Coordinates of C-alpha atoms in Angstrom, one line a residue:
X1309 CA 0.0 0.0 0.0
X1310 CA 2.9 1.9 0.4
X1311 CA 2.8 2.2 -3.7
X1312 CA 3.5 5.7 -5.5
X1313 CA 1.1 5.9 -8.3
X1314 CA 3.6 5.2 -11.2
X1315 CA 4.3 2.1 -9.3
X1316 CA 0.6 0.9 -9.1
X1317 CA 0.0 1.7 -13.1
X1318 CA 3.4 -0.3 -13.7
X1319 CA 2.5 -3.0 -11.3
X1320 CA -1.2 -3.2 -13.3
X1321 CA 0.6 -3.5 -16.9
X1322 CA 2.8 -6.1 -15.5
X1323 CA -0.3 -8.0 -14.2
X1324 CA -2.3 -7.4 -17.1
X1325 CA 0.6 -8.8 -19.1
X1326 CA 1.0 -12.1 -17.1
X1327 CA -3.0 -12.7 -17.4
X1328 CA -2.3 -12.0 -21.3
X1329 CA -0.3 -15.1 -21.4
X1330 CA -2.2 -17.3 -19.3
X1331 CA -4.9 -16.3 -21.4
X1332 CA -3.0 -17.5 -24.5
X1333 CA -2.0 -20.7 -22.9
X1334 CA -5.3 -21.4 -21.9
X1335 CA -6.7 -20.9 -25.6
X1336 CA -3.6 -23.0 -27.0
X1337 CA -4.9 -25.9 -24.2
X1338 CA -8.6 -25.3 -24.8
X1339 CA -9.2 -24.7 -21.7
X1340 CA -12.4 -22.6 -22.0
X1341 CA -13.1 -21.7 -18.3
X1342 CA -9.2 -20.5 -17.5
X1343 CA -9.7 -18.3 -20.8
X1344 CA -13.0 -16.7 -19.4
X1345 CA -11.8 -16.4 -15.9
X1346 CA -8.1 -14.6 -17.2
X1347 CA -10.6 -12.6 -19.8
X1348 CA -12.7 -10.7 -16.9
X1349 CA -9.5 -10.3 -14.8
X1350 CA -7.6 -9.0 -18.1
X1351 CA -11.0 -6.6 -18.9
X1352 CA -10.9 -5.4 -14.7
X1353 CA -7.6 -4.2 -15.1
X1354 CA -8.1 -2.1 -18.6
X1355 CA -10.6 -0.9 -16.7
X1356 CA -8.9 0.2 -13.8
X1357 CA -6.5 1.6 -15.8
X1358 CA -8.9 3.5 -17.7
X1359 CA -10.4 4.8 -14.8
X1360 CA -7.1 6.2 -13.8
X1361 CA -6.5 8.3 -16.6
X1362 CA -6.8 11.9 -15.9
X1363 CA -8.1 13.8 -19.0
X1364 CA -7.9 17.3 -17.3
X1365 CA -3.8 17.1 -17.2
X1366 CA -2.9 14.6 -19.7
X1367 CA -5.3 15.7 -22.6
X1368 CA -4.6 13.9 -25.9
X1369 CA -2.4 11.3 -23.9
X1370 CA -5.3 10.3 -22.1
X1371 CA -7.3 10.1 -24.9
X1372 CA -5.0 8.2 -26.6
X1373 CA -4.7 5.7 -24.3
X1374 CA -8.3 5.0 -23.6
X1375 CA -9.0 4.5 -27.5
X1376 CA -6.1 1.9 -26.6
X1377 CA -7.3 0.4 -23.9
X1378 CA -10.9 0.0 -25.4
X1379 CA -9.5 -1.6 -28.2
X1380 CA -7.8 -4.0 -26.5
X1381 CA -10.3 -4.6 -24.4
X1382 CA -12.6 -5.2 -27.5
X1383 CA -9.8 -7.5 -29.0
X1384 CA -9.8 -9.5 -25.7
X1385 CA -13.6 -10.1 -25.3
X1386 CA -14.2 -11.5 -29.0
X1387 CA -15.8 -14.4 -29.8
X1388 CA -14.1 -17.5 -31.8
X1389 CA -11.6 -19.7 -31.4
X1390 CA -10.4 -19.2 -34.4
X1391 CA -8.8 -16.2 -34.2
X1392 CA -9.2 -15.9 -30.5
X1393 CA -4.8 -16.2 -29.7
X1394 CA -3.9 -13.7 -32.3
X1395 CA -6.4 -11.1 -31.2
X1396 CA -5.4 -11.9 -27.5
X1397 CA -1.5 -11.2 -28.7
X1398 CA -2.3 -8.3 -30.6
X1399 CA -4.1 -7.1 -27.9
X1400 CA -1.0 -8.0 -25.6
X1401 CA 1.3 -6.6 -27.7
X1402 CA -0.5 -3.3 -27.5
X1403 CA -0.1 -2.9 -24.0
X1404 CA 3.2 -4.3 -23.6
X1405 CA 4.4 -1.1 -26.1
X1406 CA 2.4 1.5 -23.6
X1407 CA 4.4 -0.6 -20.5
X1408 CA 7.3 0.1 -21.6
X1409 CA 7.0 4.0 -22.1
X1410 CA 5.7 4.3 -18.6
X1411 CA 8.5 1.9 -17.4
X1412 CA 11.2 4.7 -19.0
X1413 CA 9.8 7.5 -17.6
X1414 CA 8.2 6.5 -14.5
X1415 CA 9.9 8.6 -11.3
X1416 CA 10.9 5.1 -9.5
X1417 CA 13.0 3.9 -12.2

């Protein structure tokens, strides 16, 4: 608890990424009920993270980054097997680049 706030948001990314995987995993295994439990705990943290944004002092950045976030958001909650790993990875792959910037620049770093 003890947390700055650039350490929660990194700490969320790097949660959001590890359910990512088990996600994949679980769609690679066909394990259907791991996929849907890792997709609402993958969809609670977009949204925590969307709810942090603050539009009054980041502007356009915020913006930005909730477009992002509802995409991959949208990407994780499709429908189909088919398809269902790459959208997960490009919906991964997404947030992994956003991690990264806020890694860099992040005060605790």
């Amino acid at each position: 608890m003890a947390a700055d706030p650039y350490e929660l948001v990194a700490m969320l990314f790097e949660e959001l990424r590890e359910t990512l995987d088990l996600m994949i995993d679980s769609a690679r295994r066909g394990d259907d009920a791991r996929i849907f439990r890792y997709r609402a705990k993958a969809l609670a943290i977009l949204g925590g993270l969307d709810e942090s944004l603050n539009f009054e002092v980041a502007g356009d950045l915020a913006q930005t980054l909730h477009v992002i976030y509802s995409e991959a958001a949208k990407r994780i909650q499709m429908d189909g097997a088919d398809s269902r790993i790459e959208r997960v990875e490009s919906a991964r792959e997404m947030i992994h680049e956003i991690e990264k910037a806020w890694t860099a620049i992040a005060p605790f770093r």
